[in-house]
mmCIF file of C-alpha atoms in Angstrom:
data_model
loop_
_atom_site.group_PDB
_atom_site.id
_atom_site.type_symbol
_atom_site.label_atom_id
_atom_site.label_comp_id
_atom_site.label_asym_id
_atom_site.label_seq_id
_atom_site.Cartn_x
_atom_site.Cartn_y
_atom_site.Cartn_z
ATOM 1 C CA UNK A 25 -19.802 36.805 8.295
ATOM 2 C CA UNK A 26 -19.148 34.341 5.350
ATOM 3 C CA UNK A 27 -15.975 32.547 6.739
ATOM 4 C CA UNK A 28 -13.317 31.763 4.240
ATOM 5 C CA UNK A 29 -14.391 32.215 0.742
ATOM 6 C CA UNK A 30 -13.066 30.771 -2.273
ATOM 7 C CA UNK A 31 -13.015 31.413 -5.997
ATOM 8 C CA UNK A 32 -13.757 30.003 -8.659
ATOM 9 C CA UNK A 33 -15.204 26.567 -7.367
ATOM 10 C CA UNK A 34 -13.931 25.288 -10.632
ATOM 11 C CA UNK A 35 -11.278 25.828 -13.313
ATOM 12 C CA UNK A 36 -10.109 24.533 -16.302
ATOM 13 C CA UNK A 37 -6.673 25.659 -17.951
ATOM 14 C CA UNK A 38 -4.429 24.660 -20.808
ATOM 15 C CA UNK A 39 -0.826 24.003 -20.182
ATOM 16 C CA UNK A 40 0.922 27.656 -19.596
ATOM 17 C CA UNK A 41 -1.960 29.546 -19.513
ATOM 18 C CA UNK A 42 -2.308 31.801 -15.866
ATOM 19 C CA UNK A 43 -4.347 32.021 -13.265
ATOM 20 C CA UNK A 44 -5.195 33.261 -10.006
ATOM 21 C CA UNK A 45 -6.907 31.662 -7.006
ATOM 22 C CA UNK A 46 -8.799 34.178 -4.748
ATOM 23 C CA UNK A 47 -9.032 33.736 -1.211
ATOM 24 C CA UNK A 48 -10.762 36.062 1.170
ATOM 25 C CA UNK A 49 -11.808 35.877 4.705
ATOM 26 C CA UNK A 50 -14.282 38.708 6.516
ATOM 27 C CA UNK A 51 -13.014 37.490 10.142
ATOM 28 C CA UNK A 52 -9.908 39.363 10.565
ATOM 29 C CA UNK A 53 -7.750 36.435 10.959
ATOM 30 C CA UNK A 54 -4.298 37.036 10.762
ATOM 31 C CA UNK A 55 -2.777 33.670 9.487
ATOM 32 C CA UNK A 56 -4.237 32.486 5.599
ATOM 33 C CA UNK A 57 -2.594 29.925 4.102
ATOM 34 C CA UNK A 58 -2.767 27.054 0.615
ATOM 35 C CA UNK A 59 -2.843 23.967 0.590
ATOM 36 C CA UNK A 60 -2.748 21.571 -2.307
ATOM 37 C CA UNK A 61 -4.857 18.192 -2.167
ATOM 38 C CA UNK A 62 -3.546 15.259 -4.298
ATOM 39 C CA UNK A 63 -5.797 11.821 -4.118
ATOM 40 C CA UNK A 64 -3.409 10.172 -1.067
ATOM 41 C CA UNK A 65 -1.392 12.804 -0.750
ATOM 42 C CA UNK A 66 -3.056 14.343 2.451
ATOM 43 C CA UNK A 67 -2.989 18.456 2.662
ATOM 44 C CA UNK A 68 0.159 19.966 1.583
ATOM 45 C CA UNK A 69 1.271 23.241 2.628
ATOM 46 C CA UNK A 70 1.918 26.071 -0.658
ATOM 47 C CA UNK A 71 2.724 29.261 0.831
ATOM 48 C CA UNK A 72 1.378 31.215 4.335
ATOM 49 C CA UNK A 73 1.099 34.326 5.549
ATOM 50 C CA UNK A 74 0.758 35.367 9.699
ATOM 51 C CA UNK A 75 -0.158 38.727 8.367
ATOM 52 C CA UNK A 76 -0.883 41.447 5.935
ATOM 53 C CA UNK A 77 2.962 41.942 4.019
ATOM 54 C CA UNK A 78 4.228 38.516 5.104
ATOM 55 C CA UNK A 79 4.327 35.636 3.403
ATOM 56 C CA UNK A 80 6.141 32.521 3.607
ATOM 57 C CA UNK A 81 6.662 29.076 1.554
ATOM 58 C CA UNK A 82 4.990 25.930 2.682
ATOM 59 C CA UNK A 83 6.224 22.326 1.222
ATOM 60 C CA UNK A 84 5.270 22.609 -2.251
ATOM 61 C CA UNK A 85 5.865 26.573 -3.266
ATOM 62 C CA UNK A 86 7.316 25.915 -6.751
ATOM 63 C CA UNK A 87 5.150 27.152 -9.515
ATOM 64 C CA UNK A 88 3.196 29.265 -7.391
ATOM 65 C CA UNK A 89 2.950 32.696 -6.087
ATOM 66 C CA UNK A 90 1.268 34.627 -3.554
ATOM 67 C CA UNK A 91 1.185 38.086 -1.848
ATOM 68 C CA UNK A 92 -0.956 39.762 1.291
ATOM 69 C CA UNK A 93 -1.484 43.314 0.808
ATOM 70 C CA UNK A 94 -4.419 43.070 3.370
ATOM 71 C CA UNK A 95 -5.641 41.093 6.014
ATOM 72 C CA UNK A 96 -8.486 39.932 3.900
ATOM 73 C CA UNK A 97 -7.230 38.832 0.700
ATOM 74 C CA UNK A 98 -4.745 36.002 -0.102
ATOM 75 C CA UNK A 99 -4.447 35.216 -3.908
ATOM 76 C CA UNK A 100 -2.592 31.996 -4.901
ATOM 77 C CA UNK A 101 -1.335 32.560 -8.045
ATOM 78 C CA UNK A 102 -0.203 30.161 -11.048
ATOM 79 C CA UNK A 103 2.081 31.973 -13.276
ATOM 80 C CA UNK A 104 2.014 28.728 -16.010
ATOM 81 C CA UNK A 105 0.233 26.441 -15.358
ATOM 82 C CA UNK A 106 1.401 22.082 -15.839
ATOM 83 C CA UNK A 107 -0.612 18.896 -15.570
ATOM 84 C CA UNK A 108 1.418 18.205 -12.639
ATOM 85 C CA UNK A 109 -0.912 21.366 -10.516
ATOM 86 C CA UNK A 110 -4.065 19.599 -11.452
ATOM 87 C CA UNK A 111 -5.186 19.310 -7.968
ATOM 88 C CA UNK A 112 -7.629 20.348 -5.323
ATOM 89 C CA UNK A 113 -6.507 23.948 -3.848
ATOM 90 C CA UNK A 114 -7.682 24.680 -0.343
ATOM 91 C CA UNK A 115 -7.499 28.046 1.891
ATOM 92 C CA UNK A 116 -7.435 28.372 5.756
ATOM 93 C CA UNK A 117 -7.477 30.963 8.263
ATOM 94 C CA UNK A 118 -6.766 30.534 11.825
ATOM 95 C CA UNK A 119 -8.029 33.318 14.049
ATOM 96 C CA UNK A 120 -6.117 35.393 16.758
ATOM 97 C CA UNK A 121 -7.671 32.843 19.482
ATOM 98 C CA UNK A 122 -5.834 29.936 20.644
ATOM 99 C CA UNK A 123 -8.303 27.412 19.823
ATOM 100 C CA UNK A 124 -6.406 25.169 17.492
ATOM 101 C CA UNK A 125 -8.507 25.569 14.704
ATOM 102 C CA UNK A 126 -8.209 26.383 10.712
ATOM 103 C CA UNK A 127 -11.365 27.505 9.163
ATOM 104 C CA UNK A 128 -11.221 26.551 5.284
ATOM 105 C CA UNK A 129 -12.874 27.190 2.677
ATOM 106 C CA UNK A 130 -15.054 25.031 0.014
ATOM 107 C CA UNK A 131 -11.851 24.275 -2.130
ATOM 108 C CA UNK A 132 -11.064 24.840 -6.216
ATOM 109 C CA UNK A 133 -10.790 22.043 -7.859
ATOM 110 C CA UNK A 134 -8.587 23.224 -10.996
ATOM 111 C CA UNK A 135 -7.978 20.842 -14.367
ATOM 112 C CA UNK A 136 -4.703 21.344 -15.890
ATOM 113 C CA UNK A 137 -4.775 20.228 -19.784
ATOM 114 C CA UNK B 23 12.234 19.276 10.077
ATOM 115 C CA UNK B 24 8.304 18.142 11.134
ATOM 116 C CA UNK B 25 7.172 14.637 10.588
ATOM 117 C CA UNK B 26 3.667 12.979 10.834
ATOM 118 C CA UNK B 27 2.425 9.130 10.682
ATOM 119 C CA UNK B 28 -1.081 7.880 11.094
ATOM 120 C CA UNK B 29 -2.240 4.757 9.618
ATOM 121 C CA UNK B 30 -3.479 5.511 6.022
ATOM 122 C CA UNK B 31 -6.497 3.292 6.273
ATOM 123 C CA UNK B 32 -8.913 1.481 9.051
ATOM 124 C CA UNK B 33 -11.714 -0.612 8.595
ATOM 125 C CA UNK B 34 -14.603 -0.625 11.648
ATOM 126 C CA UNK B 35 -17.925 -1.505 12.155
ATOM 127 C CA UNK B 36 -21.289 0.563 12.553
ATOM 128 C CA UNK B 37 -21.689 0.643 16.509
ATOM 129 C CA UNK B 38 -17.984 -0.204 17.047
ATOM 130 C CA UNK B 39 -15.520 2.200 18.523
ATOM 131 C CA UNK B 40 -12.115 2.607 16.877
ATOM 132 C CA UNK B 41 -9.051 4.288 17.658
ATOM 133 C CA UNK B 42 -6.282 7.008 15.135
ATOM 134 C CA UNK B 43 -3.122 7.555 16.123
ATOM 135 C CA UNK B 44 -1.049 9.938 15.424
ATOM 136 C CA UNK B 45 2.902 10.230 16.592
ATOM 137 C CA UNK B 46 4.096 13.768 15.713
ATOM 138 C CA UNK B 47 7.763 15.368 15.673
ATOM 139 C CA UNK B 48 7.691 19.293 15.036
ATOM 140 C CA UNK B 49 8.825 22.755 17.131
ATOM 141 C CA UNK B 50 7.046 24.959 18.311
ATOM 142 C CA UNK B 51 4.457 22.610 19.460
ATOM 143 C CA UNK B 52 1.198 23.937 21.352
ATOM 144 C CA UNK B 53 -1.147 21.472 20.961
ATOM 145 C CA UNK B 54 -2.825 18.742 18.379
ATOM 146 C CA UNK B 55 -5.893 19.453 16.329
ATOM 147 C CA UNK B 56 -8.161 16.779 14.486
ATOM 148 C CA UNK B 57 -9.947 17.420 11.137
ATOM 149 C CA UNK B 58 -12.637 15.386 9.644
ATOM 150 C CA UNK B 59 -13.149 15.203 5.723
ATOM 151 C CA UNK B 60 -15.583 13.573 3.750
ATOM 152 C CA UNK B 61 -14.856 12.698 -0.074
ATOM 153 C CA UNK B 62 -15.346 16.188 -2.166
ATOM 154 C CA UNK B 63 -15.737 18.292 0.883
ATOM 155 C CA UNK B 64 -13.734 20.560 2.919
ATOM 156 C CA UNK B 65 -11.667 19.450 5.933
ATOM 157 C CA UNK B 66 -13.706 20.531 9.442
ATOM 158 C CA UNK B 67 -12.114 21.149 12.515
ATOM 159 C CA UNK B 68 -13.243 18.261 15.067
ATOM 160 C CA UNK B 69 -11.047 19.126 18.505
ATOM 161 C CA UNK B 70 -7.789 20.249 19.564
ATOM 162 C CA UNK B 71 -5.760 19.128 22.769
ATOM 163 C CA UNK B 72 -3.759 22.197 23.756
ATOM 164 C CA UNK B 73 -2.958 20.341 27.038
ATOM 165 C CA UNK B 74 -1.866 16.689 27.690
ATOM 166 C CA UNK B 75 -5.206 14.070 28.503
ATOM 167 C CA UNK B 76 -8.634 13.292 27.010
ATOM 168 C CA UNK B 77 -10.954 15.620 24.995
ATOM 169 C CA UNK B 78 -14.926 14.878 25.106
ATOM 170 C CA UNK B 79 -17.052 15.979 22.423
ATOM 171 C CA UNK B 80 -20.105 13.817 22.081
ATOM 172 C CA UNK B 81 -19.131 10.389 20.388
ATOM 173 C CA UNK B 82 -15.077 11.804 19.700
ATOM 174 C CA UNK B 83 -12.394 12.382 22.063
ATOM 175 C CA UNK B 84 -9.117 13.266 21.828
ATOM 176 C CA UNK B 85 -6.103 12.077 23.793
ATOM 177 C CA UNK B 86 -2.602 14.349 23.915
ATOM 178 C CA UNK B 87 0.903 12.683 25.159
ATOM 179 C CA UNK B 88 3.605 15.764 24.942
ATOM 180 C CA UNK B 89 5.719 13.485 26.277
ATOM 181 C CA UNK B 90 5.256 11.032 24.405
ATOM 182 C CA UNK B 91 4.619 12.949 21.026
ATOM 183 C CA UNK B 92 1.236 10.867 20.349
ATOM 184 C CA UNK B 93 -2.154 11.422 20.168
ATOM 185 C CA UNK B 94 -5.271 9.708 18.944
ATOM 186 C CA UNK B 95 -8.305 10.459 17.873
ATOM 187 C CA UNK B 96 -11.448 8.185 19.417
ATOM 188 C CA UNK B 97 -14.823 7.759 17.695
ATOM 189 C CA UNK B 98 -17.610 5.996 19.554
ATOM 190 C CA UNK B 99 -20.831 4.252 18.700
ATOM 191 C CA UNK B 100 -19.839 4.235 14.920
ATOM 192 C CA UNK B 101 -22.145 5.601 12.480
ATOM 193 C CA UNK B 102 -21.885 5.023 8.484
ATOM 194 C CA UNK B 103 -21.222 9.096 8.159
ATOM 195 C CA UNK B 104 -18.145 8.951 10.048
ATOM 196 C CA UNK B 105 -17.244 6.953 7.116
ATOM 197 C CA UNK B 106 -14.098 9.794 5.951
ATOM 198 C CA UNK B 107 -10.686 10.701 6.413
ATOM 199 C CA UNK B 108 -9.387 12.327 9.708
ATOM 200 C CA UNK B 109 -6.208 14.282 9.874
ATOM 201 C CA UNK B 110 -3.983 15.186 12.740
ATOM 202 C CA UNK B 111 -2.419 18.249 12.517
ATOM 203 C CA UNK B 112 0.385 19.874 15.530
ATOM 204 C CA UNK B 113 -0.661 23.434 16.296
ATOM 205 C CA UNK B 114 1.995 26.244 16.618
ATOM 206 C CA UNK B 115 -0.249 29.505 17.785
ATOM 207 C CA UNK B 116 -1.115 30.394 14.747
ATOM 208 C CA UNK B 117 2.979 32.400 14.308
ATOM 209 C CA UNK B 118 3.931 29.338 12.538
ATOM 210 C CA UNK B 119 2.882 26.767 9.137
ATOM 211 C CA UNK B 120 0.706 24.234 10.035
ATOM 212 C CA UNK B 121 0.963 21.239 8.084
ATOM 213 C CA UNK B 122 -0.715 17.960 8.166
ATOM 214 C CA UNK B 123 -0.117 13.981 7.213
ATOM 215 C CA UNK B 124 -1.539 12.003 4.758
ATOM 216 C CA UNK B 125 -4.615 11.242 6.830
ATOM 217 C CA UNK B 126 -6.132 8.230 7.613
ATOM 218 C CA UNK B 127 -9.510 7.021 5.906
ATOM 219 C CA UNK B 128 -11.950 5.125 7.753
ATOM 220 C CA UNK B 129 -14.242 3.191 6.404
ATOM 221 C CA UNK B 130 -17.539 2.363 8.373
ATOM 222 C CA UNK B 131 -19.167 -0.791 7.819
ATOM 223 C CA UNK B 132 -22.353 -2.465 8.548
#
């Protein structure tokens, strides 16, 4: 059981190259979701999904994509990348219990050039 | 829409207690979690009030108001790691987004 894992840890991309963020969880949690972490800008929701072939916009969806073709796997992707998505990129699960709790993983910190 | 306001900063001291609010407006409500993070690390879950009153877990609590749409997170006998910022976050059963504020950052002095 290795909770949420993310990857990469770090990137670094030039303006309008692409990238994907992978996100996969081994705990058969229904609900993934991305956030985006801005110094004093709190968590802010990208996109979420409550299950494998739904998905949903958060807050801040522009410029990003994302798709759940299984309950493990939730891939943020950046189809060209600006300065402006330099940021922290978190994912979170919550499982089917009611316990009030997202389990996130280690973040990717990507560097937009 | 869903709105969230803690104070963005607090000041204590080591072996003080200190007090987060957190006044919430959203649907769907079930219940208020609390997340700790530390500078470069991941936000951890701390507690979650799925029912109105006071939380224990060790030095934290939690207090829930549904009525009153307020919460607040309490940290005893202060210690320089709880130095970090704490998020509230409203909880929707997992059906719905959960979102959070900007956090408020406490900083632990001696």
């Amino acid at each position: 059981n290795a909770g949420v894992t993310q990857t990469p840890k770090f990137q670094v991309l030039k303006t309008g190259q692409s990238m994907t963020l992978q996100c996969a969880q081994d705990m058969n949690h229904e609900y993934m979701s991305w956030y985006r972490q801005d110094p004093g800008m709190g968590l802010r929701l990208i996109h979420y999904s409550v299950g494998a072939g739904i998905t949903d916009q958060g807050e801040v969806p522009n410029g990003y994509n994302v798709s759940r073709s299984t309950t493990e796997d939730f891939p943020l992707r950046l189809l060209s990348a600006a300065p402006s998505q330099t940021s922290v990129y978190f994912c979170a699960s919550i499982p089917q219990r009611d316990t009030g709790e997202l389990f996130f993983g280690e973040g990717s910190r990507l560097t937009v050039l | 829409g869903q709105s969230l306001e803690q104070p963005s900063e607090v000041t204590a001291v080591e072996g003080a207690i200190v007090q987060i609010n957190c006044t919430y407006q959203t649907s769907g409500f079930y219940g208020l979690s609390w997340y700790q993070q530390h500078d470069g690390g991941a936000p951890t879950f701390l507690s979650y009030n799925g029912l109105d009153g006071l939380e224990e877990t060790g030095r934290f609590s939690s207090f829930l108001s549904r009525s009153d749409s307020y919460g607040y997170l309490l940290l005893q006998e202060l210690q320089m790691k709880d130095s970090a910022s704490y998020f509230c976050s409203p909880y929707s059963g997992g059906y719905q987004k959960v979102t959070f504020g900007t956090g408020t950052k406490l900083q632990v002095i001696p």
